[in-house]
PDB file of C-alpha atoms in Angstrom:
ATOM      1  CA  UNK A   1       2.624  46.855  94.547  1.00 45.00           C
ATOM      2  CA  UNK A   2      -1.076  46.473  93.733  1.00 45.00           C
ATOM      3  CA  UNK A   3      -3.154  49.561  92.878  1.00 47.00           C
ATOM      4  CA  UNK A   4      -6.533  49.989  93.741  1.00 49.00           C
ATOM      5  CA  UNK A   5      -8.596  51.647  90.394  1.00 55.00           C
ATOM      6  CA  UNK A   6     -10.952  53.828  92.021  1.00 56.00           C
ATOM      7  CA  UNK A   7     -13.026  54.236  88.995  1.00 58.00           C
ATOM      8  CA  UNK A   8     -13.828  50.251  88.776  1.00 62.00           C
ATOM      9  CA  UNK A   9     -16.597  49.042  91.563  1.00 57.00           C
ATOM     10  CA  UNK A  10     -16.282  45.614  93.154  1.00 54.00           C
ATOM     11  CA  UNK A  11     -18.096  43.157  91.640  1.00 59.00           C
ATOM     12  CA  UNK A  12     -21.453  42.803  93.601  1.00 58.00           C
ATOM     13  CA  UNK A  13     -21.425  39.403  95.652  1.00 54.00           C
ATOM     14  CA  UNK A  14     -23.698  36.685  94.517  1.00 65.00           C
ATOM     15  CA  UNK A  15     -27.457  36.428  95.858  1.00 70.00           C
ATOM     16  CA  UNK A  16     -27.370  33.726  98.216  1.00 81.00           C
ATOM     17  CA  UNK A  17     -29.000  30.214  97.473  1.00 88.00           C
ATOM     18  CA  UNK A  18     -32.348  29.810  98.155  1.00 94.00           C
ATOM     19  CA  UNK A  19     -34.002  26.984 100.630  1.00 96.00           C
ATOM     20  CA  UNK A  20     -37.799  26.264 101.650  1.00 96.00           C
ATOM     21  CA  UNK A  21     -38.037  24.313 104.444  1.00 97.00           C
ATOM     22  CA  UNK A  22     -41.056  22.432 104.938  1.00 97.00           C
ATOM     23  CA  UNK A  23     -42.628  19.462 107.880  1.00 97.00           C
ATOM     24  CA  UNK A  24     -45.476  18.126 109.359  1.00 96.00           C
ATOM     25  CA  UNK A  25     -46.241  20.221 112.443  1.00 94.00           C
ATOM     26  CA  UNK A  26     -48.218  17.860 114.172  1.00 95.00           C
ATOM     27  CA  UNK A  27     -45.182  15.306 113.645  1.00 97.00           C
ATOM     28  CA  UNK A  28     -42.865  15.731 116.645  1.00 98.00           C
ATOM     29  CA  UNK A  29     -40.150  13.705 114.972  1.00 98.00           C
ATOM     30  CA  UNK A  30     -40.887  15.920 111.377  1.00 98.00           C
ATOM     31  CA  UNK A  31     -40.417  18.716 113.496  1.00 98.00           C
ATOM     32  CA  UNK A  32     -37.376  18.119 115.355  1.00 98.00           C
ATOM     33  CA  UNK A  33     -35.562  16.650 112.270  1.00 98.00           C
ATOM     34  CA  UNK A  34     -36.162  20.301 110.143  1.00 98.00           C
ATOM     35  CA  UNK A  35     -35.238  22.611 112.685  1.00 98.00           C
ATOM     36  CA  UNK A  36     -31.787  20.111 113.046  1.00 98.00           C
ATOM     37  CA  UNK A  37     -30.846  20.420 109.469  1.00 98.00           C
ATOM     38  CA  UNK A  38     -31.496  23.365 109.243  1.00 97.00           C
ATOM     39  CA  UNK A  39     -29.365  24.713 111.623  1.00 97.00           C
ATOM     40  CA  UNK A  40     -26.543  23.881 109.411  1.00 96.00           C
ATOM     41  CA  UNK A  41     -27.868  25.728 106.335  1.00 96.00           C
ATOM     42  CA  UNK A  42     -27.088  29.508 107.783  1.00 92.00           C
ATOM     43  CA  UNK A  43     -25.232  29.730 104.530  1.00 91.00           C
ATOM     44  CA  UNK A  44     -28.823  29.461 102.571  1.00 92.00           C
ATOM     45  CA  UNK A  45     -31.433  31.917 102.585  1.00 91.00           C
ATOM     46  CA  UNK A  46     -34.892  30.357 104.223  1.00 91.00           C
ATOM     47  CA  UNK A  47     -37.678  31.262 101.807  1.00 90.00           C
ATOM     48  CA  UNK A  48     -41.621  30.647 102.601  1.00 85.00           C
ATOM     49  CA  UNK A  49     -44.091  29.221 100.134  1.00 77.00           C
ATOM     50  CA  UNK A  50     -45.275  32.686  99.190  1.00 80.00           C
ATOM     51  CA  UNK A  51     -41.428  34.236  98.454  1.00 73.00           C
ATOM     52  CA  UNK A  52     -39.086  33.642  95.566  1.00 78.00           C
ATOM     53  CA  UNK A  53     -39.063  30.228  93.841  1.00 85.00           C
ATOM     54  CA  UNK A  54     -36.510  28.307  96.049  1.00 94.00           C
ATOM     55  CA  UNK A  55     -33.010  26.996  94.500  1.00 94.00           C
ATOM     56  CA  UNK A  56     -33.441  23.905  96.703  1.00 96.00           C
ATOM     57  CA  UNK A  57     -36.381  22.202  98.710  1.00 97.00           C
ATOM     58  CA  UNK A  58     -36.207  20.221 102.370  1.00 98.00           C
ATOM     59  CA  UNK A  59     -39.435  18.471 102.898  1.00 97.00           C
ATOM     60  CA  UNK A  60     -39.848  16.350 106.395  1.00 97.00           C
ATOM     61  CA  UNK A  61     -42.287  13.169 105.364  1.00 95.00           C
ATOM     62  CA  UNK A  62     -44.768  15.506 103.423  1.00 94.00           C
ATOM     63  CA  UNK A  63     -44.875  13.527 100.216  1.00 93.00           C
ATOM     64  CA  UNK A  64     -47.658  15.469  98.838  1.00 93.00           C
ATOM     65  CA  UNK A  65     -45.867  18.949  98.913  1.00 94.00           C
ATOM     66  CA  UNK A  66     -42.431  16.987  97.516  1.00 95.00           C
ATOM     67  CA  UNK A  67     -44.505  16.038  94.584  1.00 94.00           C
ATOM     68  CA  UNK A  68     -45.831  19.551  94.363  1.00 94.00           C
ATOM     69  CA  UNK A  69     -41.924  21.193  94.390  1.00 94.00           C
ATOM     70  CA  UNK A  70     -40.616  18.359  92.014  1.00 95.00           C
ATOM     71  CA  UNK A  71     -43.267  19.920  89.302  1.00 94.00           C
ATOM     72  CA  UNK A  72     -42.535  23.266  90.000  1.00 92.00           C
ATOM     73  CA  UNK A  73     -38.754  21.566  88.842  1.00 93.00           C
ATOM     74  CA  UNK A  74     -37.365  22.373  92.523  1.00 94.00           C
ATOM     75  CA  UNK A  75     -34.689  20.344  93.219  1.00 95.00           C
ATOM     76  CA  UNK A  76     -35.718  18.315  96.290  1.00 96.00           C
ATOM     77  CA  UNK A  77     -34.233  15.993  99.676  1.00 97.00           C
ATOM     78  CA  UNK A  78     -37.068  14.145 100.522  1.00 96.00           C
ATOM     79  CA  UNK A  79     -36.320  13.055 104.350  1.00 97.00           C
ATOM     80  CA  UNK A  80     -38.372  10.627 106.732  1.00 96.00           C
ATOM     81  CA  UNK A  81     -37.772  11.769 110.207  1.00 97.00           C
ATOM     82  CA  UNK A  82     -39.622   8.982 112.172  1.00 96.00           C
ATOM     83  CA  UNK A  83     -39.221   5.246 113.085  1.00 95.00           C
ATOM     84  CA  UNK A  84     -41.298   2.687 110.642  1.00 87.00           C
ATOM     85  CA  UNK A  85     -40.574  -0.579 109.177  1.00 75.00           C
ATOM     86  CA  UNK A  86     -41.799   0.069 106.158  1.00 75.00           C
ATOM     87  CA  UNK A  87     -39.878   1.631 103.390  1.00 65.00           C
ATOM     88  CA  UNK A  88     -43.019   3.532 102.239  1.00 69.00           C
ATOM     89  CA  UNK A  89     -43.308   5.750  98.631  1.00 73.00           C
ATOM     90  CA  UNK A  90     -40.268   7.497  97.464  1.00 74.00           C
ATOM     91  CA  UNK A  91     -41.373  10.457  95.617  1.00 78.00           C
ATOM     92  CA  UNK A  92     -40.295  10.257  92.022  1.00 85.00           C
ATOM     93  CA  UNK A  93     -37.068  12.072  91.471  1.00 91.00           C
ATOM     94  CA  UNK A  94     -36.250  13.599  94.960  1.00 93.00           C
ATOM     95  CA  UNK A  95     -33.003  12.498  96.413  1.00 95.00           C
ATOM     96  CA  UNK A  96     -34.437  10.144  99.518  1.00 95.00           C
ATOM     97  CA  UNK A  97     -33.147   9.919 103.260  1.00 95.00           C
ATOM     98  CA  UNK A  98     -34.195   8.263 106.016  1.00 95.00           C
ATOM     99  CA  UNK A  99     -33.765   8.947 109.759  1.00 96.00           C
ATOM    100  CA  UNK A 100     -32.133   5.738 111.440  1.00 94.00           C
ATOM    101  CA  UNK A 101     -29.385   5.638 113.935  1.00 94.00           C
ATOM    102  CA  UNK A 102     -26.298   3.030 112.888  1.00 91.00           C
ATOM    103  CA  UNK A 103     -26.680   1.151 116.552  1.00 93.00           C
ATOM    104  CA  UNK A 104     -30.921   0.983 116.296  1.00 94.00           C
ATOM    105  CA  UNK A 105     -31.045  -3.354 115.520  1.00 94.00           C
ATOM    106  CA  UNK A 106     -32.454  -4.790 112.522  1.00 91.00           C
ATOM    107  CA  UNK A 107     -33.321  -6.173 110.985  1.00 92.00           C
ATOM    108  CA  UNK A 108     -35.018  -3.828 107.925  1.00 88.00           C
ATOM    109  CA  UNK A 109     -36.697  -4.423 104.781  1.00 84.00           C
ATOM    110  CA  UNK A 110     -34.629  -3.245 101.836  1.00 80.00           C
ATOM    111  CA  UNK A 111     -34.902   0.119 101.068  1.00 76.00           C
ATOM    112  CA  UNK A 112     -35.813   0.823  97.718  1.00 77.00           C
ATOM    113  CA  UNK A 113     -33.404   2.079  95.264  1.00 78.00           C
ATOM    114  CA  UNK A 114     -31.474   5.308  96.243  1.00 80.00           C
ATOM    115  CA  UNK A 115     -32.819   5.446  99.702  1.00 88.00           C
ATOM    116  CA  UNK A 116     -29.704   6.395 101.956  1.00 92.00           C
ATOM    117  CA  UNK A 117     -30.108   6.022 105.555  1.00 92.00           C
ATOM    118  CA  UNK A 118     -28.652   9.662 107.547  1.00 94.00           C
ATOM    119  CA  UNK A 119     -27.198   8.141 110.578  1.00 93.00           C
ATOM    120  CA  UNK A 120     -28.351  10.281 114.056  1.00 96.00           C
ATOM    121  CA  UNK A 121     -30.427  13.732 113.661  1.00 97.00           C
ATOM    122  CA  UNK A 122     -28.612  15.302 116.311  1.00 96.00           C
ATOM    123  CA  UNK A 123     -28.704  18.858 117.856  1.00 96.00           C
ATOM    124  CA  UNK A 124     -26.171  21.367 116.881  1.00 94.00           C
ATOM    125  CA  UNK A 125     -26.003  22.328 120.320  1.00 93.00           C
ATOM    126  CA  UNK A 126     -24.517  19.278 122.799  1.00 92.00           C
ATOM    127  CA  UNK A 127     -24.160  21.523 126.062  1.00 92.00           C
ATOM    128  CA  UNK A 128     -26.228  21.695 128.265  1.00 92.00           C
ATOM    129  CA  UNK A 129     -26.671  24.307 131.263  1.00 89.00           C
ATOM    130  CA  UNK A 130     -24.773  23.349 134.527  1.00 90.00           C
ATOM    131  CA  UNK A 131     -28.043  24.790 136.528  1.00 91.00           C
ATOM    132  CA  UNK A 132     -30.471  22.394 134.976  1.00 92.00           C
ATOM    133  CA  UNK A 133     -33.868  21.647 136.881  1.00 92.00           C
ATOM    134  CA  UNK A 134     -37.040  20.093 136.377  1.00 96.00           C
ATOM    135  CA  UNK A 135     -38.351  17.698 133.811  1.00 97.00           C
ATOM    136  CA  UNK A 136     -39.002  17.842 130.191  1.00 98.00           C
ATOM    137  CA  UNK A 137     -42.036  15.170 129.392  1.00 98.00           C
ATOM    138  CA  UNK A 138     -42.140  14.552 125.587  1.00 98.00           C
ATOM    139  CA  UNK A 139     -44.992  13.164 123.749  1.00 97.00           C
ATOM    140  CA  UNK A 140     -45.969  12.323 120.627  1.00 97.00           C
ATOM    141  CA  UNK A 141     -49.517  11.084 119.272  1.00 95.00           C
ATOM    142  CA  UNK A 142     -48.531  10.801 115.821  1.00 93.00           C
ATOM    143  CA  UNK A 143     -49.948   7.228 115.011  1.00 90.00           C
ATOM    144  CA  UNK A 144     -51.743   6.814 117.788  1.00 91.00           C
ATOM    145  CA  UNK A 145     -54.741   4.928 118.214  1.00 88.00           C
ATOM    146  CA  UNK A 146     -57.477   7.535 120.148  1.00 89.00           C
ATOM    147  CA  UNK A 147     -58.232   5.039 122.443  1.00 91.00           C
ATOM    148  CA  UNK A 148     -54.986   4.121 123.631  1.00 92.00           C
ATOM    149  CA  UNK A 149     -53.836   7.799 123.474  1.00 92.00           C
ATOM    150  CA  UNK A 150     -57.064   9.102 125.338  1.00 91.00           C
ATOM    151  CA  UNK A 151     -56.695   6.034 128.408  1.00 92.00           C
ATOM    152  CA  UNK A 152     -52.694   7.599 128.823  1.00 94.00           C
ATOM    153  CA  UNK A 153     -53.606  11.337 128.761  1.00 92.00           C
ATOM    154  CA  UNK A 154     -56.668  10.669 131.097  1.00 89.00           C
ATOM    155  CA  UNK A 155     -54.661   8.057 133.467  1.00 89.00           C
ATOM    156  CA  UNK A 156     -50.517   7.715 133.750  1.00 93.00           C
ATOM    157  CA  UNK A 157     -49.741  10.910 132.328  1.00 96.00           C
ATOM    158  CA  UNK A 158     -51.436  13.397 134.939  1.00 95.00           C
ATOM    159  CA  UNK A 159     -49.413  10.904 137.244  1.00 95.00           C
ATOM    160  CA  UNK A 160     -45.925  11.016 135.596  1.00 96.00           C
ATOM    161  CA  UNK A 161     -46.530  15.469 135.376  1.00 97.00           C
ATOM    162  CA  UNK A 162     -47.176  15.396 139.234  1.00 96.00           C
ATOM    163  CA  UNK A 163     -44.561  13.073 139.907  1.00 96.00           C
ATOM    164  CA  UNK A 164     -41.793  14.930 137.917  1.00 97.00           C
ATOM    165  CA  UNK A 165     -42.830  18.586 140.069  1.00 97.00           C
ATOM    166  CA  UNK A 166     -42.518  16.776 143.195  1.00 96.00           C
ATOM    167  CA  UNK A 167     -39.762  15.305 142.002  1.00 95.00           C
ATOM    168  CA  UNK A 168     -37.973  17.615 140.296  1.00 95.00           C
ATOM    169  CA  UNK A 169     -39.584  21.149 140.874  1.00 95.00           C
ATOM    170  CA  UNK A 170     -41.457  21.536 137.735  1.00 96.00           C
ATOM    171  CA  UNK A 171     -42.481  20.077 134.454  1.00 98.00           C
ATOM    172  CA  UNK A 172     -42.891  21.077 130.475  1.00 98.00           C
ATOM    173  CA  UNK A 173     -44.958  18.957 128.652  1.00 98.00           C
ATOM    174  CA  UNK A 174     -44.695  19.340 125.065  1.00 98.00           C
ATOM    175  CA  UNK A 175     -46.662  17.641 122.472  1.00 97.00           C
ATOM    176  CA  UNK A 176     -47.063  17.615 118.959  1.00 96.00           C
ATOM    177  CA  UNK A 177     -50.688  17.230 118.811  1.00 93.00           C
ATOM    178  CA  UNK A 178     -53.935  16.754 120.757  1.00 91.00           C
ATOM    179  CA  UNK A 179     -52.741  19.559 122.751  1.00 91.00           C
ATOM    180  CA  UNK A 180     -56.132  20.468 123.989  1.00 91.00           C
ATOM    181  CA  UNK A 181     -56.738  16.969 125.604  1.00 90.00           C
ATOM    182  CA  UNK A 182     -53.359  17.501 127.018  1.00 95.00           C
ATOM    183  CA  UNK A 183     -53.720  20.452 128.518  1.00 94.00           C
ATOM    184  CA  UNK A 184     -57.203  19.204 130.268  1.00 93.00           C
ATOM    185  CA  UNK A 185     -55.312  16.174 131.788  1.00 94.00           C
ATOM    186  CA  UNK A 186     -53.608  18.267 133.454  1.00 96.00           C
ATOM    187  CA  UNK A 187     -55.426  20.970 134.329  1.00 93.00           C
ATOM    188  CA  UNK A 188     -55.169  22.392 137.869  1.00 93.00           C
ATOM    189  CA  UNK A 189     -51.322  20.829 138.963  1.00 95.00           C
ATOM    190  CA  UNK A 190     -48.880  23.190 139.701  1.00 96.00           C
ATOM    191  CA  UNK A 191     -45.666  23.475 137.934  1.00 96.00           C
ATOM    192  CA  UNK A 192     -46.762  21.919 134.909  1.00 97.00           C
ATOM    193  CA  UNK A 193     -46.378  24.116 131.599  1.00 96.00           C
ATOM    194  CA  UNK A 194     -48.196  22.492 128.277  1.00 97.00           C
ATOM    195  CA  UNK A 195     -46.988  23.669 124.808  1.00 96.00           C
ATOM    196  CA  UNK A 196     -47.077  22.379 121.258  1.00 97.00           C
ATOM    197  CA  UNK A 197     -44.037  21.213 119.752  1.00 97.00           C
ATOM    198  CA  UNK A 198     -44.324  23.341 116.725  1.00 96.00           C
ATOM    199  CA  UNK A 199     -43.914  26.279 118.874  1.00 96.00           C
ATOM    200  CA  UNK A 200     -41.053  25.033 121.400  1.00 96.00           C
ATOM    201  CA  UNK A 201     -37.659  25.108 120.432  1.00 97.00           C
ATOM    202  CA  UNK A 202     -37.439  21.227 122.585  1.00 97.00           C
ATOM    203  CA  UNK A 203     -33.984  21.246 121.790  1.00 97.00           C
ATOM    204  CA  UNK A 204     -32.836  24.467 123.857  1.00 96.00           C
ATOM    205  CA  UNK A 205     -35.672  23.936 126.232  1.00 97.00           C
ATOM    206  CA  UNK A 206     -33.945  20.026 127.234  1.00 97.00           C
ATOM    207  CA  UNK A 207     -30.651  22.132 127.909  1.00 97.00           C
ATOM    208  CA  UNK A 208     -31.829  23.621 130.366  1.00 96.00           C
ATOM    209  CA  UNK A 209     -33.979  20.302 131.893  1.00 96.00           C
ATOM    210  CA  UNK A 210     -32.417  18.065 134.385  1.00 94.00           C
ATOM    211  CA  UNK A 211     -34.461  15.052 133.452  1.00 96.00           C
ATOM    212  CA  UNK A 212     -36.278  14.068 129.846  1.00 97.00           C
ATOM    213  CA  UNK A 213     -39.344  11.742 130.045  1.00 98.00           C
ATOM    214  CA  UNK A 214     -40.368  10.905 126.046  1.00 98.00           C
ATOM    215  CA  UNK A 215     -42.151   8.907 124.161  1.00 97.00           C
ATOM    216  CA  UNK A 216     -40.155   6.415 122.077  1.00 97.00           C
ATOM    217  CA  UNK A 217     -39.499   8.077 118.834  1.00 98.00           C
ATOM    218  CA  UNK A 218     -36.147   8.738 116.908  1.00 98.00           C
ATOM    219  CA  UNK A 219     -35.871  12.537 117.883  1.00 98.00           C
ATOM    220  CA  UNK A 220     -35.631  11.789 121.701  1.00 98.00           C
ATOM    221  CA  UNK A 221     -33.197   9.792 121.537  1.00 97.00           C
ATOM    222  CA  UNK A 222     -30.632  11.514 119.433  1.00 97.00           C
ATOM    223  CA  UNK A 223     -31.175  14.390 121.859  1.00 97.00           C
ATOM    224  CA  UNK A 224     -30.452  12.296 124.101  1.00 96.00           C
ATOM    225  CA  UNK A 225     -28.064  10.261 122.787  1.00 95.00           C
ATOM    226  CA  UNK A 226     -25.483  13.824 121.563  1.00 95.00           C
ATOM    227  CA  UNK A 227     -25.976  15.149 124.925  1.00 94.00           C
ATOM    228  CA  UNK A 228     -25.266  11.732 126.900  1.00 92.00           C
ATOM    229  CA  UNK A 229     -28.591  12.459 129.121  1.00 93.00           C
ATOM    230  CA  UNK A 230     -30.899  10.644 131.208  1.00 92.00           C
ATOM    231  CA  UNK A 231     -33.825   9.087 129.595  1.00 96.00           C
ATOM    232  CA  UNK A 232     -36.567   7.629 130.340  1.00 97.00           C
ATOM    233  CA  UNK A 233     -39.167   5.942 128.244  1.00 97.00           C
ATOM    234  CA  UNK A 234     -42.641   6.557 128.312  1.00 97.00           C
ATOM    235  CA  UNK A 235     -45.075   3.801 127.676  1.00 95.00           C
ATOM    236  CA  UNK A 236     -44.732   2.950 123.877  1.00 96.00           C
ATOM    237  CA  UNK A 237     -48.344   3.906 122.221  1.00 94.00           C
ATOM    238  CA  UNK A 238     -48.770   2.846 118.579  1.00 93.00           C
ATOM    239  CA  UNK A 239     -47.539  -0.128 116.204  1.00 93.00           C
ATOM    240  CA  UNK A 240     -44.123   2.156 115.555  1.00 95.00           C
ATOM    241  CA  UNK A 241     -43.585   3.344 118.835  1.00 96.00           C
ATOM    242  CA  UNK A 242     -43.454   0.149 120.005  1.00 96.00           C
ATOM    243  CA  UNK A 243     -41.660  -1.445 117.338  1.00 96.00           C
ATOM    244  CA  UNK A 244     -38.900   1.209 118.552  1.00 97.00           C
ATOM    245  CA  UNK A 245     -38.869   0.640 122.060  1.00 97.00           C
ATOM    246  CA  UNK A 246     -38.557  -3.076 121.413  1.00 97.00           C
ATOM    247  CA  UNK A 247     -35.444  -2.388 119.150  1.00 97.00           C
ATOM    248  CA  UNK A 248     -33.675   0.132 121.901  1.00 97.00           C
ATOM    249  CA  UNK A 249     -34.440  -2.181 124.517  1.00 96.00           C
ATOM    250  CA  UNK A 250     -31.833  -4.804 122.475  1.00 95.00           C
ATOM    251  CA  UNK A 251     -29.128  -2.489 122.396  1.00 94.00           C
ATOM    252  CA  UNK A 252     -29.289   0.798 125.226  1.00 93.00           C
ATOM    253  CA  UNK A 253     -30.161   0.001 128.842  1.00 91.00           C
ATOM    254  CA  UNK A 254     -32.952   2.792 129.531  1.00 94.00           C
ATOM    255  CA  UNK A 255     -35.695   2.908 132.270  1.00 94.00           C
ATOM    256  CA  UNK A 256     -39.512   2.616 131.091  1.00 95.00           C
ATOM    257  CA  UNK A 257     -41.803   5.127 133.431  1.00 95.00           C
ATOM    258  CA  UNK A 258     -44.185   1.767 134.231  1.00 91.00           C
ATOM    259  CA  UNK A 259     -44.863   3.221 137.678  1.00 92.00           C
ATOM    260  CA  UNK A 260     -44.494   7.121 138.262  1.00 92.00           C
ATOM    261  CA  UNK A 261     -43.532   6.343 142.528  1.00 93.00           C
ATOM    262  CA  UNK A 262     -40.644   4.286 141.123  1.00 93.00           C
ATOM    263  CA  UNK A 263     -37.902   6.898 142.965  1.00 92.00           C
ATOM    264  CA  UNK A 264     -35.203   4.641 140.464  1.00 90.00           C
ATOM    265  CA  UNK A 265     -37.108   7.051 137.357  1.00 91.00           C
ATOM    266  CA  UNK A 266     -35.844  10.195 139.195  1.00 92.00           C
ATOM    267  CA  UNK A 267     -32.959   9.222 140.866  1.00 87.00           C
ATOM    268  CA  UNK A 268     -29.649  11.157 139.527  1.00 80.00           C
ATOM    269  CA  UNK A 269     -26.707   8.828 137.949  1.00 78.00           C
ATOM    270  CA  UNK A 270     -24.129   8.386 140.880  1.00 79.00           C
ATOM    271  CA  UNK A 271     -20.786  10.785 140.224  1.00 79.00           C
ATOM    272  CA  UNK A 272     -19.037   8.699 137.804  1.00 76.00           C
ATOM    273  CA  UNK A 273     -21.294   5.918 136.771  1.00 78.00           C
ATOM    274  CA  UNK A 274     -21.500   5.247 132.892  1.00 81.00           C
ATOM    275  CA  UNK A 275     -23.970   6.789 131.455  1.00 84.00           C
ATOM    276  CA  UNK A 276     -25.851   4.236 129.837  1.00 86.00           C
ATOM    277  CA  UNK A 277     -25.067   5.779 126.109  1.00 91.00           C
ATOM    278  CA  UNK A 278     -21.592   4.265 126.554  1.00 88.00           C
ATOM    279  CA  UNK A 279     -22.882   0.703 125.738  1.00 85.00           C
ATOM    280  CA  UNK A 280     -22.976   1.885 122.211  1.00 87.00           C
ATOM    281  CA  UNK A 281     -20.330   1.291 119.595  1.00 78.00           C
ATOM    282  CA  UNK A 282     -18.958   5.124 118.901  1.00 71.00           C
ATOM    283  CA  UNK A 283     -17.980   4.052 115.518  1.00 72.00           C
ATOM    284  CA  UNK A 284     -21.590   2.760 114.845  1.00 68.00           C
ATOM    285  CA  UNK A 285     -22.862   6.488 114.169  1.00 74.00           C
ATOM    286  CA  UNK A 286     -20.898   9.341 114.316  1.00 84.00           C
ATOM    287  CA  UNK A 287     -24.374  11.886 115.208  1.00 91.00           C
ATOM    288  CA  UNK A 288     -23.418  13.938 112.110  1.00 93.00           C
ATOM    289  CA  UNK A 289     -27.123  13.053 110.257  1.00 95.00           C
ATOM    290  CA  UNK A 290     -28.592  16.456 110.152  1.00 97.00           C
ATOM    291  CA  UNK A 291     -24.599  17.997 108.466  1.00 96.00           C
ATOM    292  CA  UNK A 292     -24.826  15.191 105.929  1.00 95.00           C
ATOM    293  CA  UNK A 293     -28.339  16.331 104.970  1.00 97.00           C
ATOM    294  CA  UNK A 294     -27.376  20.124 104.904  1.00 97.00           C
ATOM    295  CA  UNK A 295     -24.610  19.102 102.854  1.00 96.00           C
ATOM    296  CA  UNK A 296     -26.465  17.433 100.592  1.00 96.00           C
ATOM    297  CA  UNK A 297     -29.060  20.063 100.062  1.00 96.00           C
ATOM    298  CA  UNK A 298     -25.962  22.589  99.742  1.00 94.00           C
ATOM    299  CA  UNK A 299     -24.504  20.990  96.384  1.00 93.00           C
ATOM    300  CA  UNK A 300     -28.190  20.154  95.206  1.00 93.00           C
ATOM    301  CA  UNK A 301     -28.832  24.113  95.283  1.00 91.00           C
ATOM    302  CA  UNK A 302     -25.121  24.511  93.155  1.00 88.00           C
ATOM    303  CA  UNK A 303     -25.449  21.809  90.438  1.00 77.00           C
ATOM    304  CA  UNK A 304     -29.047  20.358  90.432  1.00 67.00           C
ATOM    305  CA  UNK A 305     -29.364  16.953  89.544  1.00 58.00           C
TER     306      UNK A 305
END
């Protein structure tokens, strides 16, 4: 029979590991991808810039403040959230990742050395409310030429908002930046809410949506993809946006909002109709990017390299 020693304390449990977290706010994709890994890390203890030194260092596309942590010595996973073609600078000694669903066609330049692609960002979350209404219109003007932004916001998008209330009953448009021109566009429709992406939680906020309109970038469509929802594409603006589009439109049938009075955008998928998610190979990519990341930057915190 064991004997407890009164007189001996418990050894006090270890400090948890330390994380910083950091992305590009005005970067929907940047933003989408942190809050995803992250919410596999509840394990790690999220630090700010200002608190103690971190044991290990996320950065979302922010090369400059990698480069920063690596000569404070902070172990760091260097990820790129968002579609390009090129393989761009790897920060000298961060481990490297790069956001790229296994069904997305090549082909793709080749990556530099110890650049490992993560497979699907997805949500931790799949479900999604069984009272869902209204429509969740995603944009992103990262890369964006001004022109071509400013002729959508002042034209199709004011369109596409009015479209989805009548529609649908009501509309959140979130954006990662240009928020003010946003908001202008569509100033004086009713139903429509405007908010900036790095203060929306888009993930929760599409659970409860019964329709997502988005621009073409990676984020969208692993949200989409994990929860097997509707989609439909906005206009592509940008060299990578459309570069995207063009690559999804080879392998996933989805609807481009060309015309907001289509009624085939808002129509709801017939009871029992394939969603059209299930032309993809499963085994292609298992949606498990953001747990290999957190798993990564768990063992970097225990055993630097």
């Amino acid at each position: 029979m064991a004997v407890l020693n009164p007189g001996r304390a418990a050894p006090p449990a270890p400090a948890p590991r330390r994380v910083l977290l950091v992305a590009r706010d005005e970067e929907l994709d940047s933003l989408l991808a942190l809050r995803r890994v992250a919410a596999h890390l509840t394990e790690l203890e999220v630090t700010g810039p200002e608190g103690a030194p971190p044991d290990v260092a996320l950065v979302c596309d922010d090369e400059a403040a990698a480069g920063r942590l690596l000569d404070r010595g902070v172990p760091v996973v260097h990820l790129r959230s968002g579609h390009s073609t090129d393989p761009g600078a790897v920060p000298g000694g961060a481990l490297h990742r790069v956001h790229r669903p296994g069904w997305l066609p090549g082909p793709w330049p080749a990556p530099p050395d110890g650049v490992r692609t993560t497979g699907a960002l997805a949500p931790a979350r799949t479900a999604r409310s069984r009272d869902r209404h209204g429509t969740l219109l995603l944009l992103s003007a990262h890369g964006t030429d001004t022109a071509e932004w400013e002729g959508f916001t002042s034209g199709p998008l004011r369109e596409l908002a009015a479209e989805a209330v009548r529609r649908t009953g009501r509309c959140a448009v979130v954006c990662d930046r240009r928020t003010g021109a946003v908001r202008d566009a569509l100033e004086g429709l009713p139903g429509v809410r405007v908010g900036r992406a790095a203060d929306t939680d888009v993930d929760a906020l599409h659970a409860g949506t019964a329709l997502l309109l988005a621009a073409p970038v990676l984020g969208a469509l692993a949200l989409a993809q994990a929860r097997r929802a509707p989609l439909v594409l906005l206009p592509p603006l940008g060299g990578a946006q459309r570069d995207l589009a063009g690559r999804v439109s080879r392998a996933v049938p989805l609807a481009v909002a060309e015309d907001p009075r289509d009624p085939s955008l808002w129509a709801a998928p017939p009871p029992g109709a394939p969603d059209p998610w299930s032309a993809l190979d499963p085994a292609a990519d298992d949606l498990r990017g953001a747990q290999r990341v957190a798993r990564t930057l768990r063992q970097l915190s225990l055993a630097p390299l």
